[in-house]
PDB file of C-alpha atoms and ligand atoms in Angstrom:
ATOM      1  CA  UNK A   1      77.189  26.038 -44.130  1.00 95.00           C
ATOM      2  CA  UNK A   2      78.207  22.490 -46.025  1.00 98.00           C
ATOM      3  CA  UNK A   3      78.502  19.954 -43.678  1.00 98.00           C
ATOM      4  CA  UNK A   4      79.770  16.825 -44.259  1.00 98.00           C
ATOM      5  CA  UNK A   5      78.619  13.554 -42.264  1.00 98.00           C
ATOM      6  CA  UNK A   6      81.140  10.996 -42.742  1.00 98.00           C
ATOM      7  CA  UNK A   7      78.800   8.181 -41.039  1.00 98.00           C
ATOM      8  CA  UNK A   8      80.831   5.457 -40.500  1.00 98.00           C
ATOM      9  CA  UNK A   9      83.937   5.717 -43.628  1.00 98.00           C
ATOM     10  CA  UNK A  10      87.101   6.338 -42.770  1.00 97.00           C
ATOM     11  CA  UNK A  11      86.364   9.239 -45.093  1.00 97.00           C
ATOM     12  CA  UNK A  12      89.605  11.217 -46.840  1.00 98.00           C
ATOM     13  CA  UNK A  13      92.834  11.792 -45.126  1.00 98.00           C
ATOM     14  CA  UNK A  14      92.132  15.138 -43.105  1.00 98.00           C
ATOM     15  CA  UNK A  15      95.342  17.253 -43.859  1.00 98.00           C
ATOM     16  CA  UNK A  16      94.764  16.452 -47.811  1.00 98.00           C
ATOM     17  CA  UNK A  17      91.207  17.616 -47.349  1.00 98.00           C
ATOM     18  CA  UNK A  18      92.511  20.726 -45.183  1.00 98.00           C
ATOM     19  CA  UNK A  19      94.922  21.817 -48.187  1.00 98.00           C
ATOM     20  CA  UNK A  20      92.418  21.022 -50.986  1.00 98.00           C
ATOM     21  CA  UNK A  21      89.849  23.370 -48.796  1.00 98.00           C
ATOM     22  CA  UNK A  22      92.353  25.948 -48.897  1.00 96.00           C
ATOM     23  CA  UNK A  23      90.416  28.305 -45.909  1.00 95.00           C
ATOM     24  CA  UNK A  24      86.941  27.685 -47.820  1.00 97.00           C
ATOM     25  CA  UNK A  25      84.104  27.428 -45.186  1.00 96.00           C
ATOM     26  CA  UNK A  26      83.277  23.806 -44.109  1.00 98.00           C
ATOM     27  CA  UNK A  27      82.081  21.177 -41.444  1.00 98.00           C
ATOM     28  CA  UNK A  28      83.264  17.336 -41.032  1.00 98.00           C
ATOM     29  CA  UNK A  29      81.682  15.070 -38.962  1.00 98.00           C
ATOM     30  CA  UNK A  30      84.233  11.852 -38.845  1.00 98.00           C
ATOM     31  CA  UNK A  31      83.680   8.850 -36.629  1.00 98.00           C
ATOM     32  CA  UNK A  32      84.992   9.349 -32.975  1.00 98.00           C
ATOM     33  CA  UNK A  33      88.197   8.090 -33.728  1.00 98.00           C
ATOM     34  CA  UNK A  34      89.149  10.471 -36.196  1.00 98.00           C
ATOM     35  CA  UNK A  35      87.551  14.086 -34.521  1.00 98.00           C
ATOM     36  CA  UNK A  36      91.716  14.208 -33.199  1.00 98.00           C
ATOM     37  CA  UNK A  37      92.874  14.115 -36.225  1.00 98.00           C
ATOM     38  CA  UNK A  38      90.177  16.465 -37.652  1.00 98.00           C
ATOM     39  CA  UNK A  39      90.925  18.833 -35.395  1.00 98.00           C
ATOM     40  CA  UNK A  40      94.760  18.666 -35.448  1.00 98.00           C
ATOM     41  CA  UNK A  41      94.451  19.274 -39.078  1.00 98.00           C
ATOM     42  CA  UNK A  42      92.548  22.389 -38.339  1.00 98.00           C
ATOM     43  CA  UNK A  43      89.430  21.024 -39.969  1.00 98.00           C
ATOM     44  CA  UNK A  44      85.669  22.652 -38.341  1.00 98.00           C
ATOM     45  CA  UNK A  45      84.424  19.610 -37.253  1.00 98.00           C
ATOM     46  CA  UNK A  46      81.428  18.235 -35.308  1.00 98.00           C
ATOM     47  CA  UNK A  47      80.769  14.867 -33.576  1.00 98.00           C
ATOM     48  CA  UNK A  48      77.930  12.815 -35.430  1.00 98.00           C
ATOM     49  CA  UNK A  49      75.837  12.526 -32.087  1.00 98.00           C
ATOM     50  CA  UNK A  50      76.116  13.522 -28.296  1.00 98.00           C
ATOM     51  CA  UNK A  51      75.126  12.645 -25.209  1.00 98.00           C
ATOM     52  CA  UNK A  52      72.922  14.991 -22.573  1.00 98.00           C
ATOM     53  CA  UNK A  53      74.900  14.010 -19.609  1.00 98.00           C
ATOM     54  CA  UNK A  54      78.396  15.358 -18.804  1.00 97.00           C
ATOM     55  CA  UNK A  55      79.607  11.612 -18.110  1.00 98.00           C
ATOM     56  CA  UNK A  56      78.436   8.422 -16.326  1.00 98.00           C
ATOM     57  CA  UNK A  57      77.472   5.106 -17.064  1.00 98.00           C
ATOM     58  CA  UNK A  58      76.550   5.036 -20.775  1.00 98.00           C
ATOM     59  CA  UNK A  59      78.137   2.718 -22.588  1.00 97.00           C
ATOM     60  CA  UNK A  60      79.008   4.048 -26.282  1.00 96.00           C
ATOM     61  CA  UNK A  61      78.243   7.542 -25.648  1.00 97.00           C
ATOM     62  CA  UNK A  62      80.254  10.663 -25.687  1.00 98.00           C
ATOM     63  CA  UNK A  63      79.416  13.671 -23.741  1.00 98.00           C
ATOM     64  CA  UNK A  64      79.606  17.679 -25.061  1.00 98.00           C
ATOM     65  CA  UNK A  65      82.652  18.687 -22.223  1.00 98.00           C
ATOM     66  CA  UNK A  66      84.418  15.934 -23.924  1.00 98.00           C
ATOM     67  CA  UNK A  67      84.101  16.669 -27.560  1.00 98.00           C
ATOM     68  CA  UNK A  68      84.968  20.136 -26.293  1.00 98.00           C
ATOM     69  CA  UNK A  69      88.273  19.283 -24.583  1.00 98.00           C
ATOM     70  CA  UNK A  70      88.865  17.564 -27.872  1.00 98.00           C
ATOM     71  CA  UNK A  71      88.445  21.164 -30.213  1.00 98.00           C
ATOM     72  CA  UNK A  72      85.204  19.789 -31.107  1.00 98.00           C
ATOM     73  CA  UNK A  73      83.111  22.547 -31.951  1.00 98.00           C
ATOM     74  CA  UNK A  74      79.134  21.313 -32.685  1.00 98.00           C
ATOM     75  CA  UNK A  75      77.408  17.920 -33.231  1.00 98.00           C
ATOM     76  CA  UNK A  76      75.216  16.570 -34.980  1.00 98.00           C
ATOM     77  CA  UNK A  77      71.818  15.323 -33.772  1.00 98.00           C
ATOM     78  CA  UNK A  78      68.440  13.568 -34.395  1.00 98.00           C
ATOM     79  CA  UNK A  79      70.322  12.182 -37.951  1.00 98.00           C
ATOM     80  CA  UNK A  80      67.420   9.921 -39.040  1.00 96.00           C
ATOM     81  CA  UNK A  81      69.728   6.769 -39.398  1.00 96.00           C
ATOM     82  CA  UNK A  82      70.381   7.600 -35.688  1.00 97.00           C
ATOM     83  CA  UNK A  83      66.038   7.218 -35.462  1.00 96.00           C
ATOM     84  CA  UNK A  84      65.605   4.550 -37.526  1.00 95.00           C
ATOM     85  CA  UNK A  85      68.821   2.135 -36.306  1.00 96.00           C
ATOM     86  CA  UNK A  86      68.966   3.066 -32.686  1.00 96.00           C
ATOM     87  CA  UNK A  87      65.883   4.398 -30.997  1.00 96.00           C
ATOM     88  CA  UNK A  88      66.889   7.948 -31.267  1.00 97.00           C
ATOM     89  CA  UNK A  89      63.607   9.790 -30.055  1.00 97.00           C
ATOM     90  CA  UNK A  90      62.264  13.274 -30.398  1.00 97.00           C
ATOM     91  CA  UNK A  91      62.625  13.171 -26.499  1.00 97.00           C
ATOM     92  CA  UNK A  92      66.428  11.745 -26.676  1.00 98.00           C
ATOM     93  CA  UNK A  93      67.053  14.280 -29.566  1.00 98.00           C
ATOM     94  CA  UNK A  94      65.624  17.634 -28.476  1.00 98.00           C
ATOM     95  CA  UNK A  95      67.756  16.578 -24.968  1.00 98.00           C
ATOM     96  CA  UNK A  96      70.917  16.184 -26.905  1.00 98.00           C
ATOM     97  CA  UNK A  97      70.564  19.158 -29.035  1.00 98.00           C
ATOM     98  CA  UNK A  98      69.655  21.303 -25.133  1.00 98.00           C
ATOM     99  CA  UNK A  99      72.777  20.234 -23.238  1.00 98.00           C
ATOM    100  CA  UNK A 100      74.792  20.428 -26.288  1.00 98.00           C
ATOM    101  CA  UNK A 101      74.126  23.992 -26.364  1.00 98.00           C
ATOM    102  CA  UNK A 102      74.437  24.654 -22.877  1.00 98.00           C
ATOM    103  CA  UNK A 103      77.481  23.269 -22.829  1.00 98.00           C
ATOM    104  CA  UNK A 104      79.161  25.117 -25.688  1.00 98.00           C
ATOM    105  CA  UNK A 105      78.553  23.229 -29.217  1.00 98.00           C
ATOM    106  CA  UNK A 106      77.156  23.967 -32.112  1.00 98.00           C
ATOM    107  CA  UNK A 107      73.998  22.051 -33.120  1.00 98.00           C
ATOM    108  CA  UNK A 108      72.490  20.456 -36.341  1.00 98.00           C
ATOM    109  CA  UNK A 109      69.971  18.752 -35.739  1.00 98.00           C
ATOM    110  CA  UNK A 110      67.786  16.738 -38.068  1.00 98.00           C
ATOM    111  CA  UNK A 111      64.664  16.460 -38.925  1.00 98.00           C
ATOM    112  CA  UNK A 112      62.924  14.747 -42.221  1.00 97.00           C
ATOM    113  CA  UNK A 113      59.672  12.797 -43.440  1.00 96.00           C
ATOM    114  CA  UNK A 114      59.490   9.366 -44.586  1.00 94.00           C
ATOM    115  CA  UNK A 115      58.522   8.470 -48.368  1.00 94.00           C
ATOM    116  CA  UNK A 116      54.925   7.119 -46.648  1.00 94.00           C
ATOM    117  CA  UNK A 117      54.769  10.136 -44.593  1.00 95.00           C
ATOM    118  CA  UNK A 118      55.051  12.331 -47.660  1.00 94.00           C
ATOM    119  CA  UNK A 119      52.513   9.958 -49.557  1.00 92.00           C
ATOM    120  CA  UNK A 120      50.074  10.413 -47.069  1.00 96.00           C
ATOM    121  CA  UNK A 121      50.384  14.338 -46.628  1.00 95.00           C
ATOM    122  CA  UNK A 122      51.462  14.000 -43.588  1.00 96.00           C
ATOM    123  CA  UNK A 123      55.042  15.785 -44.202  1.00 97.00           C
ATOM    124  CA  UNK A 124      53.946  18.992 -41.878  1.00 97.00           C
ATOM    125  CA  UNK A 125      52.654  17.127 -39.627  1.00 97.00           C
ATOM    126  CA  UNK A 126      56.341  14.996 -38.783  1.00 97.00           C
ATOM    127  CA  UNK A 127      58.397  18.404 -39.227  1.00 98.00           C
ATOM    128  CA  UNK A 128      56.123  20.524 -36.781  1.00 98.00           C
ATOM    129  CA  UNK A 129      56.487  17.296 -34.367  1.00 98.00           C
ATOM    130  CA  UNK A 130      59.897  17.266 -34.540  1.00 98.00           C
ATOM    131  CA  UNK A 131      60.800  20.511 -34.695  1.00 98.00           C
ATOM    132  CA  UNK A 132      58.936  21.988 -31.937  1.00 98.00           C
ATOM    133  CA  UNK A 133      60.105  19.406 -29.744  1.00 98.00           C
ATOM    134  CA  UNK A 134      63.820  20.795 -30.782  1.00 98.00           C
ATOM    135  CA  UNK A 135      62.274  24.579 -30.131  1.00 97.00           C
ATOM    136  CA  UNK A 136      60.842  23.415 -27.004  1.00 97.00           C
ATOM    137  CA  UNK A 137      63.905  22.368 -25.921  1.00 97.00           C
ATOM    138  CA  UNK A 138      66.194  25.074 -27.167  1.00 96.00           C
ATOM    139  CA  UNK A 139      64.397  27.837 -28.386  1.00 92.00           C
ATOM    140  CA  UNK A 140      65.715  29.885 -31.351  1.00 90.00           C
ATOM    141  CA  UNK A 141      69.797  29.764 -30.385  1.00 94.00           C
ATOM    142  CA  UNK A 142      72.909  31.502 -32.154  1.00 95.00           C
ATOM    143  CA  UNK A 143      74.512  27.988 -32.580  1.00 97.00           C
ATOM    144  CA  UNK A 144      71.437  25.920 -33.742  1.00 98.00           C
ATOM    145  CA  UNK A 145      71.307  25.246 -36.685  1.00 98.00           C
ATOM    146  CA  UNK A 146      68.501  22.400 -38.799  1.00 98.00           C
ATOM    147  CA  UNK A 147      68.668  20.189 -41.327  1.00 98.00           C
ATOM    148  CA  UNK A 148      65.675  19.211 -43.478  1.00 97.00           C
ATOM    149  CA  UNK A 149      66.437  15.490 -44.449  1.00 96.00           C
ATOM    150  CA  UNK A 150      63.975  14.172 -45.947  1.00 95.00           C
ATOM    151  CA  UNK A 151      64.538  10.199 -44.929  1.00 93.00           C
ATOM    152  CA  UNK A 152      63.525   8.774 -48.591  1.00 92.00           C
ATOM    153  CA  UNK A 153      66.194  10.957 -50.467  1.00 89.00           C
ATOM    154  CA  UNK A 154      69.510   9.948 -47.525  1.00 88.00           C
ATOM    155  CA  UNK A 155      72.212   7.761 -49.759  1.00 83.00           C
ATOM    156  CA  UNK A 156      69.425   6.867 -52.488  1.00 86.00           C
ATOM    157  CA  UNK A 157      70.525   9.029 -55.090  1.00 84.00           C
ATOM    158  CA  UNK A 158      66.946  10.502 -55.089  1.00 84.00           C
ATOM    159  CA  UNK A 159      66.807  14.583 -54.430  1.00 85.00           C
ATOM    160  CA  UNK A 160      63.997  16.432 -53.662  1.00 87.00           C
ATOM    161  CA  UNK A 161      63.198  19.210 -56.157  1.00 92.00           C
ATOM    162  CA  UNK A 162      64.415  22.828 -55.300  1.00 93.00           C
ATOM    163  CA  UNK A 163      61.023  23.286 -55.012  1.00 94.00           C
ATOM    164  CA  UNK A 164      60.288  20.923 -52.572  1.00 94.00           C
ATOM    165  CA  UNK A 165      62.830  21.950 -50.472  1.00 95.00           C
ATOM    166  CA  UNK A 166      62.039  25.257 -50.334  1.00 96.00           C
ATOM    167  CA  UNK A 167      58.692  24.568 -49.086  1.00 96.00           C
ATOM    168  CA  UNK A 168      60.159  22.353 -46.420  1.00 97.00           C
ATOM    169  CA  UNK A 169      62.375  24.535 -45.387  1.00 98.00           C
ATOM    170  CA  UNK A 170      59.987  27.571 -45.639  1.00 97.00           C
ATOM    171  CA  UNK A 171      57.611  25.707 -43.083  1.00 98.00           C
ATOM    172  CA  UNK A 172      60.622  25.041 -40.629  1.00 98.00           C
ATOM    173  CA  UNK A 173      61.419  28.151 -40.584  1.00 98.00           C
ATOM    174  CA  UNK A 174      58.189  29.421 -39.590  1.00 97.00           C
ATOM    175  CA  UNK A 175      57.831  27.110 -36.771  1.00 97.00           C
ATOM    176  CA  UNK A 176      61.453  27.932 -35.414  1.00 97.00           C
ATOM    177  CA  UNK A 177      63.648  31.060 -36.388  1.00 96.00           C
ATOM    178  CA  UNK A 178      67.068  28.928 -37.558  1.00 97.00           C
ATOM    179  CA  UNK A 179      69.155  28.414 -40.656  1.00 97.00           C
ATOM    180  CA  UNK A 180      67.899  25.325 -42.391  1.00 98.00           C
ATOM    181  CA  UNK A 181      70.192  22.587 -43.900  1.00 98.00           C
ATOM    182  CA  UNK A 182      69.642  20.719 -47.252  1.00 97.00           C
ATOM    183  CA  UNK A 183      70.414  17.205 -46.924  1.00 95.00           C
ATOM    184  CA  UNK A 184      69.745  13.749 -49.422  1.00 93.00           C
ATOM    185  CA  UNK A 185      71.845  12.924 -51.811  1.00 91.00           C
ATOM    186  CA  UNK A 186      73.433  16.822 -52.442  1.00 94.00           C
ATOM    187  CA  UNK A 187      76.090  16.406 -55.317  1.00 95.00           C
ATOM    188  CA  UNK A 188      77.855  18.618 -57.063  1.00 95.00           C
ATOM    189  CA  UNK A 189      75.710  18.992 -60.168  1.00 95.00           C
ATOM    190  CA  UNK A 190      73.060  19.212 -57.759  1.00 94.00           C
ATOM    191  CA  UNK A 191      73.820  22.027 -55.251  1.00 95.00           C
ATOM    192  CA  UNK A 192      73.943  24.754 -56.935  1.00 95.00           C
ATOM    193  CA  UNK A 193      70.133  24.567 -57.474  1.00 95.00           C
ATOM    194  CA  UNK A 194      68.980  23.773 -54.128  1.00 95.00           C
ATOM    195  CA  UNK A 195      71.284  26.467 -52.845  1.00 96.00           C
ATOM    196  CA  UNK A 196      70.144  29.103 -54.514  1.00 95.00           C
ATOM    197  CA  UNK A 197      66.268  28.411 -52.849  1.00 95.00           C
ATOM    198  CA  UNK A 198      66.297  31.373 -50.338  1.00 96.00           C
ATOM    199  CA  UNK A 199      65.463  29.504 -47.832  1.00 97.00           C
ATOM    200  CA  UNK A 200      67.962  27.030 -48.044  1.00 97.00           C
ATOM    201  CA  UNK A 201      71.197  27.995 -45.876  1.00 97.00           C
ATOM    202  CA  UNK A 202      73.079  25.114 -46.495  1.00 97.00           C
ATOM    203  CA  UNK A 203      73.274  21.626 -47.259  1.00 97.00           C
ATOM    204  CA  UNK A 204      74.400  18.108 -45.009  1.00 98.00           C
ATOM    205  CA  UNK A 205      76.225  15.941 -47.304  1.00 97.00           C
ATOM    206  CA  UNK A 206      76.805  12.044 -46.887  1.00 97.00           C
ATOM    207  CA  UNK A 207      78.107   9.992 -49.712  1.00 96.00           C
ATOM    208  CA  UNK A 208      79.558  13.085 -51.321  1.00 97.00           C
ATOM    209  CA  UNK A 209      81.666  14.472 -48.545  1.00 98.00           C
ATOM    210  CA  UNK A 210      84.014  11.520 -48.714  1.00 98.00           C
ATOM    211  CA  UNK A 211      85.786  12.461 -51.778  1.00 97.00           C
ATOM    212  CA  UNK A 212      87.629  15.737 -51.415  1.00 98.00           C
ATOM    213  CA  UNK A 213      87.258  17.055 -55.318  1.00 98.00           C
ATOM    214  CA  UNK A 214      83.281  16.681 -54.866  1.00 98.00           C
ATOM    215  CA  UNK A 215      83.370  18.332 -51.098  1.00 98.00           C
ATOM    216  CA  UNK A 216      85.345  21.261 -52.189  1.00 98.00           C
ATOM    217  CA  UNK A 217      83.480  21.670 -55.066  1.00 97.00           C
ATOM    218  CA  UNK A 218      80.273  21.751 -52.765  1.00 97.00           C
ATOM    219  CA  UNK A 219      82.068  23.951 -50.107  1.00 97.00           C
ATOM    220  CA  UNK A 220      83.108  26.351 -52.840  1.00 96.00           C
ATOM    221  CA  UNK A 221      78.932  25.954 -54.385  1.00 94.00           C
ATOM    222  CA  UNK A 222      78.278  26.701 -50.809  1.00 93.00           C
ATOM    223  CA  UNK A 223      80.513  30.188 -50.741  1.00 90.00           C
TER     224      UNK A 223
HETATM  225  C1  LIG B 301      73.385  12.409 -44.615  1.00 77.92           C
HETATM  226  O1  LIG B 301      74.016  11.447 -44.200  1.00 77.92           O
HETATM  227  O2  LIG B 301      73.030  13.287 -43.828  1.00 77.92           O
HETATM  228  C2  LIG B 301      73.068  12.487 -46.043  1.00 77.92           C
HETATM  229  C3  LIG B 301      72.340  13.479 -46.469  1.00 77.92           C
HETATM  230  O3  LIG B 301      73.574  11.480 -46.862  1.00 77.92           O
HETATM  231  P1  LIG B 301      73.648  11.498 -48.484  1.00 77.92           P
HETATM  232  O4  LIG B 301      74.189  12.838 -48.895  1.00 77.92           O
HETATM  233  O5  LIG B 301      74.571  10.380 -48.819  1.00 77.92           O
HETATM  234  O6  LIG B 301      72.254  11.293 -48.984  1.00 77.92           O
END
């Protein structure tokens, strides 16, 4: 799976990106106000976050029966700007990630060490946290999917080795049975090397998704 989180860009025009794609397997994740058009395009795409209840009184939160009533089919969750900007918890996201689920969506959700986290060897120790509390949640699901993002390689241009990765990824794995997402700073001259790690089944792509040429050239990497 490439999966590309448009944060908050406007990101490309989503019937160009739909032609340029040309039935190539692929995932956007636009701001709210573009999932319609997403989806009327015919574009896979995924809400960047979701909330655990069906609706109520949560101002600037979207719920899974409404993404789904839009053709949304997954969301993202856990993203660490989502952490570090808004409180997100491994509480909050291992709640999002369960009703998501339940509801219908497909899942990523996101999990990643900080660069002093890593420094002090304590990279294990922040994935098992936060992926149990996902596993916990949802056990091993058909439409769960993670993604390793390590927090010190997101939009810095700085990419954890192949190798790294691998062991990342080899570590989630063996605390929860689920593909496992590359993402920080993936570009095309970069993918095909983390890709071809065995244990990484995809990547989650930020800066680079908002330029069709480099996303198709990562969706066709990805194929
Ligand atoms: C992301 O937003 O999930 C991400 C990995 O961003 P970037 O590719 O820009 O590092």
């Amino acid at each position: 799976m490439i999966a590309g989180n448009w944060k908050m860009f406007d990101g490309p025009d989503p019937i160009a990106l739909r032609d340029a794609l040309d039935g190539l397997d692929h995932v956007v994740a636009p701001p709210y106000v573009h999932l319609r058009a997403c989806v009327q395009a015919g574009l896979t795409t995924y809400a960047q976050n979701v909330h655990w209840e069906s609706e109520g009184a949560f101002t600037g939160e979207i719920s899974a029966p409404m993404l789904l009533a839009l053709g949304v089919e997954g969301a993202i969750v856990g993203h660490s700007e989502r952490r570090q900007y808004f409180g997100e918890t491994d509480t909050t996201v291992a709640r999002r990630a369960e009703a998501a689920l339940a509801a219908g969506l497909a899942v990523i959700a996101c999990v990643g060490e900080s660069w002093e986290e890593r420094e002090s060897n304590d990279t294990e120790t922040v994935l098992r946290i936060q992926v149990e509390a996902i596993g916990d949640a949802c056990g091993s699901h058909g439409r769960l999917v993670l993604a390793y993002e390590p927090v010190w390689a997101i939009g810095t241009g700085k990419t954890a080795t192949p190798e790294m990765a691998e062991e990342a990824h080899a570590f989630i794995k063996s605390l929860l049975d689920a593909p496992v997402l590359y993402g920080g700073s993936v570009k095309p001259d970069n993918a095909q090397e983390l890709l071809s790690r065995p244990s990484v089944d995809g990547a989650l792509v930020g800066g680079a998704s908002l330029d069709i040429d480099s996303f198709v050239a990562l969706c066709r990497a990805g194929s």
